[in-house]
PDB file of C-alpha atoms in Angstrom:
ATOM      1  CA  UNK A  17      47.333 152.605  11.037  1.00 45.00           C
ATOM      2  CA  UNK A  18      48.139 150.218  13.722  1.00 48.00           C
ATOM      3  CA  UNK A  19      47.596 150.766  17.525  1.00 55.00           C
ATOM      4  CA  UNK A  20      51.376 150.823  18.395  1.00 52.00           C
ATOM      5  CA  UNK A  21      51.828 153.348  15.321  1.00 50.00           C
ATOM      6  CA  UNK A  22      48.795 156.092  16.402  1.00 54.00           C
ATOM      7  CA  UNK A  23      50.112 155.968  20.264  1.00 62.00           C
ATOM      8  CA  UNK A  24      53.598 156.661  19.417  1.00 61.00           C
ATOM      9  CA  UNK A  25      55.323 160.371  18.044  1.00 66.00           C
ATOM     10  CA  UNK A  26      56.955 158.839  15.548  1.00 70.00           C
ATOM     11  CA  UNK A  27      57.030 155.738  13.489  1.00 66.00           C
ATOM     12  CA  UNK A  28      60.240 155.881  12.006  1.00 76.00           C
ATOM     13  CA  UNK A  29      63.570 156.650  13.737  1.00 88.00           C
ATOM     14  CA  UNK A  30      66.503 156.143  12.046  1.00 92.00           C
ATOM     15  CA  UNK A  31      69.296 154.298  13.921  1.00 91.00           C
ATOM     16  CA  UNK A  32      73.061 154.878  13.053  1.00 93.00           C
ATOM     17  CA  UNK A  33      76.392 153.926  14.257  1.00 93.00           C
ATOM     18  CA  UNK A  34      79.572 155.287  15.427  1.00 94.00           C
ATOM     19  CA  UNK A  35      83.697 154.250  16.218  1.00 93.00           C
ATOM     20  CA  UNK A  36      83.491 157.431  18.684  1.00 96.00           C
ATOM     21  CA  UNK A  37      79.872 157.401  19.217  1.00 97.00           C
ATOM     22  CA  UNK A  38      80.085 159.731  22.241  1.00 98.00           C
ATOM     23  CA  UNK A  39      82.085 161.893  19.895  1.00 97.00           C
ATOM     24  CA  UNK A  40      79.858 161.867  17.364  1.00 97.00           C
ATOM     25  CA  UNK A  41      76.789 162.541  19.900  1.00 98.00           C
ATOM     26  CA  UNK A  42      78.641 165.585  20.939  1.00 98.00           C
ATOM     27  CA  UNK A  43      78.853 166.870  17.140  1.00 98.00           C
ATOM     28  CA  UNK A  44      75.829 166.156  15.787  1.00 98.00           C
ATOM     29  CA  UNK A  45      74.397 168.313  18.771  1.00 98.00           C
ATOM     30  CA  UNK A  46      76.711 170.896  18.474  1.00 97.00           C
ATOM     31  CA  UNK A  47      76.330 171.524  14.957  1.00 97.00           C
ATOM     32  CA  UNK A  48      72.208 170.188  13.733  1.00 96.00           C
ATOM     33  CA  UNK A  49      70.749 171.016  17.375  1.00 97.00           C
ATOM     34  CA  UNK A  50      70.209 167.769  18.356  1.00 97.00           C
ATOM     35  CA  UNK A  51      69.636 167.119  23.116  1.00 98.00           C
ATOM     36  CA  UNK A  52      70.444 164.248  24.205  1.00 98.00           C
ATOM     37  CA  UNK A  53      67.712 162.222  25.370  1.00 97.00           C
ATOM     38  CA  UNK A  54      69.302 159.353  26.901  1.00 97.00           C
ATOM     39  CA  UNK A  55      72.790 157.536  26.808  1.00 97.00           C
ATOM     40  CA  UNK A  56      73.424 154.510  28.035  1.00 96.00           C
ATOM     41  CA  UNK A  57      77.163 153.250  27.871  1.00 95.00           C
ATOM     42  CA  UNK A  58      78.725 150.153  27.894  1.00 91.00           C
ATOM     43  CA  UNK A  59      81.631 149.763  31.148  1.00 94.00           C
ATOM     44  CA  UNK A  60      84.133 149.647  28.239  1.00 92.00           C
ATOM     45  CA  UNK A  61      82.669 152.809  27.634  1.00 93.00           C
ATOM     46  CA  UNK A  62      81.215 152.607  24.494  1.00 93.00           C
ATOM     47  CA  UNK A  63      77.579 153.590  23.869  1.00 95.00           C
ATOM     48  CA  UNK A  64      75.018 150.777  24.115  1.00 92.00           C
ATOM     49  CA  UNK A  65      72.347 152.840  22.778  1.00 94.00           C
ATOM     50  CA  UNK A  66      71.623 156.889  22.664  1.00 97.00           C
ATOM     51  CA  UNK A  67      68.835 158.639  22.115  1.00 97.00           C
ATOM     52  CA  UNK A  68      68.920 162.415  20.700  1.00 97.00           C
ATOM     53  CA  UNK A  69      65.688 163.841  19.555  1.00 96.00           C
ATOM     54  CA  UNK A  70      65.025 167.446  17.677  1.00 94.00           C
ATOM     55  CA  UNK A  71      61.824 168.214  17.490  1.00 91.00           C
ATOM     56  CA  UNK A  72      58.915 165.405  17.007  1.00 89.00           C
ATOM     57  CA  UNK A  73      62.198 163.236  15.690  1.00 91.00           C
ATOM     58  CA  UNK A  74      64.460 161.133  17.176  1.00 94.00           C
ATOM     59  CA  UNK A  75      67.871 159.668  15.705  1.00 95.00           C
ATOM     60  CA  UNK A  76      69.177 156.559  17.787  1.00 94.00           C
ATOM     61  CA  UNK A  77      73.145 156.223  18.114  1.00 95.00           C
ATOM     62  CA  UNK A  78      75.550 153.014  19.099  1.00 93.00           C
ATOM     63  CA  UNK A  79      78.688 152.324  18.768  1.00 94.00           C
ATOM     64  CA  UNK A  80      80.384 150.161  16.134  1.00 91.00           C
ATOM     65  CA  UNK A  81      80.163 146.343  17.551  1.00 83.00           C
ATOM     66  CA  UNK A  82      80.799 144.400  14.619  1.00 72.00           C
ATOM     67  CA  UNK A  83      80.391 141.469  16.973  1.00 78.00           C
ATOM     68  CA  UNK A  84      76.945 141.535  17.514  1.00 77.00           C
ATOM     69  CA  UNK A  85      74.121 140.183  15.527  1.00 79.00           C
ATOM     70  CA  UNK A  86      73.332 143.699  14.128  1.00 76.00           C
ATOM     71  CA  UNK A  87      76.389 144.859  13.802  1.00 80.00           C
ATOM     72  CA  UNK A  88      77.444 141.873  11.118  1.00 82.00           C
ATOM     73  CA  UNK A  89      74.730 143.676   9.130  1.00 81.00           C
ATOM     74  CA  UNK A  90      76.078 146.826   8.752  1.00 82.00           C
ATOM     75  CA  UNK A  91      79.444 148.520   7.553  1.00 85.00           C
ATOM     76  CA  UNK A  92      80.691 151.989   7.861  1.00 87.00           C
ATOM     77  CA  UNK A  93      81.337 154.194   4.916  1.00 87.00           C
ATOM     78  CA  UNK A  94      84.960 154.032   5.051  1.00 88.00           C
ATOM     79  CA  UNK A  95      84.863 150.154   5.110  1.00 88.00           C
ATOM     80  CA  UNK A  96      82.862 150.458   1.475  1.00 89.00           C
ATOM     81  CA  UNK A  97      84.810 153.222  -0.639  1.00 90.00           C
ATOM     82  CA  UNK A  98      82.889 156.233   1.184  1.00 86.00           C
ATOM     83  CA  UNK A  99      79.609 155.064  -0.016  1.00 84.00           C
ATOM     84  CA  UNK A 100      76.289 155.525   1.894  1.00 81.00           C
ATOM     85  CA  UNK A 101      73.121 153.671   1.081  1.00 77.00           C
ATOM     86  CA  UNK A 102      70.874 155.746   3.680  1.00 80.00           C
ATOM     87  CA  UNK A 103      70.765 159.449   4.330  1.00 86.00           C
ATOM     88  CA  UNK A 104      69.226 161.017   6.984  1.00 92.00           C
ATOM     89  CA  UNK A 105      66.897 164.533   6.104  1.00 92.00           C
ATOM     90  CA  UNK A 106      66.941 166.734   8.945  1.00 92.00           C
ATOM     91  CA  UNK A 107      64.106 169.627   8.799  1.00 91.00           C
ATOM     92  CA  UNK A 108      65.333 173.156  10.258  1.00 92.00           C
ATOM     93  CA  UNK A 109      64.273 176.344  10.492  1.00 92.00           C
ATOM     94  CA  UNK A 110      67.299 178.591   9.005  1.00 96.00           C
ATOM     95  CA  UNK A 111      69.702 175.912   7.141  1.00 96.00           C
ATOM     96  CA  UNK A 112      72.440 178.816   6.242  1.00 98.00           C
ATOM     97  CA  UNK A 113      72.746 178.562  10.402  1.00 97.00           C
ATOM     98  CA  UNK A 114      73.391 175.151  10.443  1.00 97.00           C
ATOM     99  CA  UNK A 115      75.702 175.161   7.249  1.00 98.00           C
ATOM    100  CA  UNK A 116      77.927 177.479   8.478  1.00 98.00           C
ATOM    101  CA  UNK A 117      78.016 175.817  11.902  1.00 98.00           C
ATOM    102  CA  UNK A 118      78.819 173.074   9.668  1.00 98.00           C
ATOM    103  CA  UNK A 119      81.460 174.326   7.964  1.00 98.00           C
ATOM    104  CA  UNK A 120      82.633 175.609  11.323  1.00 97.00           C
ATOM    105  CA  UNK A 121      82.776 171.719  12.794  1.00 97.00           C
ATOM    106  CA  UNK A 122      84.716 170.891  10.016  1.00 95.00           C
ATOM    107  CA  UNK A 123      82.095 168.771   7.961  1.00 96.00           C
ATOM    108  CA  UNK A 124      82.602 167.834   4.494  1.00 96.00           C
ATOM    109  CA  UNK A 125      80.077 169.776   2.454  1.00 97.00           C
ATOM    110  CA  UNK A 126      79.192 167.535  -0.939  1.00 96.00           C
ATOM    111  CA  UNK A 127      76.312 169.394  -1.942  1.00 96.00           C
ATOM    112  CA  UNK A 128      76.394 173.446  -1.417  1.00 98.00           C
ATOM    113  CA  UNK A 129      73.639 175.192  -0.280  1.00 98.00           C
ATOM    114  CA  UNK A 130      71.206 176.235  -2.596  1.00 97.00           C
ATOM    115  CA  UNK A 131      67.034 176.898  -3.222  1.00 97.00           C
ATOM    116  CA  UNK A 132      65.712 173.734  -4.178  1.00 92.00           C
ATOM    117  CA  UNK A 133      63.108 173.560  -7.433  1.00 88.00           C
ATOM    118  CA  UNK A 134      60.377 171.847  -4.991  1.00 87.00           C
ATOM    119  CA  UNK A 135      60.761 173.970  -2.433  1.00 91.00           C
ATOM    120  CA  UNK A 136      63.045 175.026   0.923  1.00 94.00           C
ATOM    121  CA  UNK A 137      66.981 175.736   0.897  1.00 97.00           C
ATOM    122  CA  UNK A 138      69.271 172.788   2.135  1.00 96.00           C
ATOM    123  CA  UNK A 139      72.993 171.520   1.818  1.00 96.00           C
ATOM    124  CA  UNK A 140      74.357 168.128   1.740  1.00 95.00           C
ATOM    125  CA  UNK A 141      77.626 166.798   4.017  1.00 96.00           C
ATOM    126  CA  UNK A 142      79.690 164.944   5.517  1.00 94.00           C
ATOM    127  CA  UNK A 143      79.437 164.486   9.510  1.00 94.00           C
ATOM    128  CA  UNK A 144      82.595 163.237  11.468  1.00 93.00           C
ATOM    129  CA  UNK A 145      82.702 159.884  10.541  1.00 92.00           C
ATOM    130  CA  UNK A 146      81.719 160.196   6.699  1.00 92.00           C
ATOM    131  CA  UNK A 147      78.036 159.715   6.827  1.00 91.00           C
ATOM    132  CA  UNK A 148      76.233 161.789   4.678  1.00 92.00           C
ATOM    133  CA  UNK A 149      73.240 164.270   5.629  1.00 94.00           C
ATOM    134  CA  UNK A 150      70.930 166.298   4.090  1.00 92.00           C
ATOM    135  CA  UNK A 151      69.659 169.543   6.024  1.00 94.00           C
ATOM    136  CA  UNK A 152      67.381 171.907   4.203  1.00 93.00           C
ATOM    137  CA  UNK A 153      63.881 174.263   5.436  1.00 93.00           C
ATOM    138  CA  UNK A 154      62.211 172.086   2.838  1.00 92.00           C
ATOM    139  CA  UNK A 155      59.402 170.351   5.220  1.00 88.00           C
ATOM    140  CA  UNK A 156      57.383 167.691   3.205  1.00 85.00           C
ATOM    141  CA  UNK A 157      54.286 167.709   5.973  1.00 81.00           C
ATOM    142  CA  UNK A 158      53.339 171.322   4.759  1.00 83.00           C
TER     143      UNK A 158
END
């Protein structure tokens, strides 16, 4: 392990973006439990960059700037038939909570909830924009 790597909580954060990324930030605390840990807008008012963290995890946020060098790399999934090619795992405690707060916040649910064969219970949706998440008690560091 490198330096950088063993002084840091985590070596992996996944980044995603939104068309109403303060929207979105608002949701995906609302309904997974995510606190925001810093937002930093843009004077059009669009987020620059956004931090939320849960636990020893962090998901970064931006808004949708297809004019920027990153932003050419990336589509939504609306722009490619509803496809994802990522999916974020998020590890809670009771996932029946957060499925039915789900449900509440009017997320698309594509995979039920259900006891998995390796282990943990967990559901599969839809957030506000289409991207797809997977939430379960299933925690692969135990």
């Amino acid at each position: 392990m490198s330096k950088a790597a063993a002084a840091t909580r985590s070596t992996l954060i996944p980044c995603l973006r939104y068309r109403d990324a303060l929207a979105a930030i608002d949701w995906l605390c609302e309904v997974f439990g995510f606190e925001k840990q810093a937002v930093y807008t843009n004077p059009d008012g669009s987020v620059a960059h956004a931090q939320l963290v849960l636990g020893g995890g962090m998901l970064m946020i931006g808004s949708v700037v297809a004019e920027s060098e990153w932003g050419k790399l990336i589509r939504q999934p609306d722009e490619i038939g509803g496809d994802e090619t990522q999916s974020p795992y998020l590890i809670v405690a009771d996932a029946d909570q957060v499925y039915e707060r789900a449900q509440a916040a009017g997320a698309e649910i594509v995979i039920d909830i259900k006891f998995e064969d390796y282990g943990g219970r967990g559901f599969s949706c839809r957030d506000l924009e289409g991207r797809l998440w997977s939430i379960g008690t299933y925690d692969p560091w135990q």
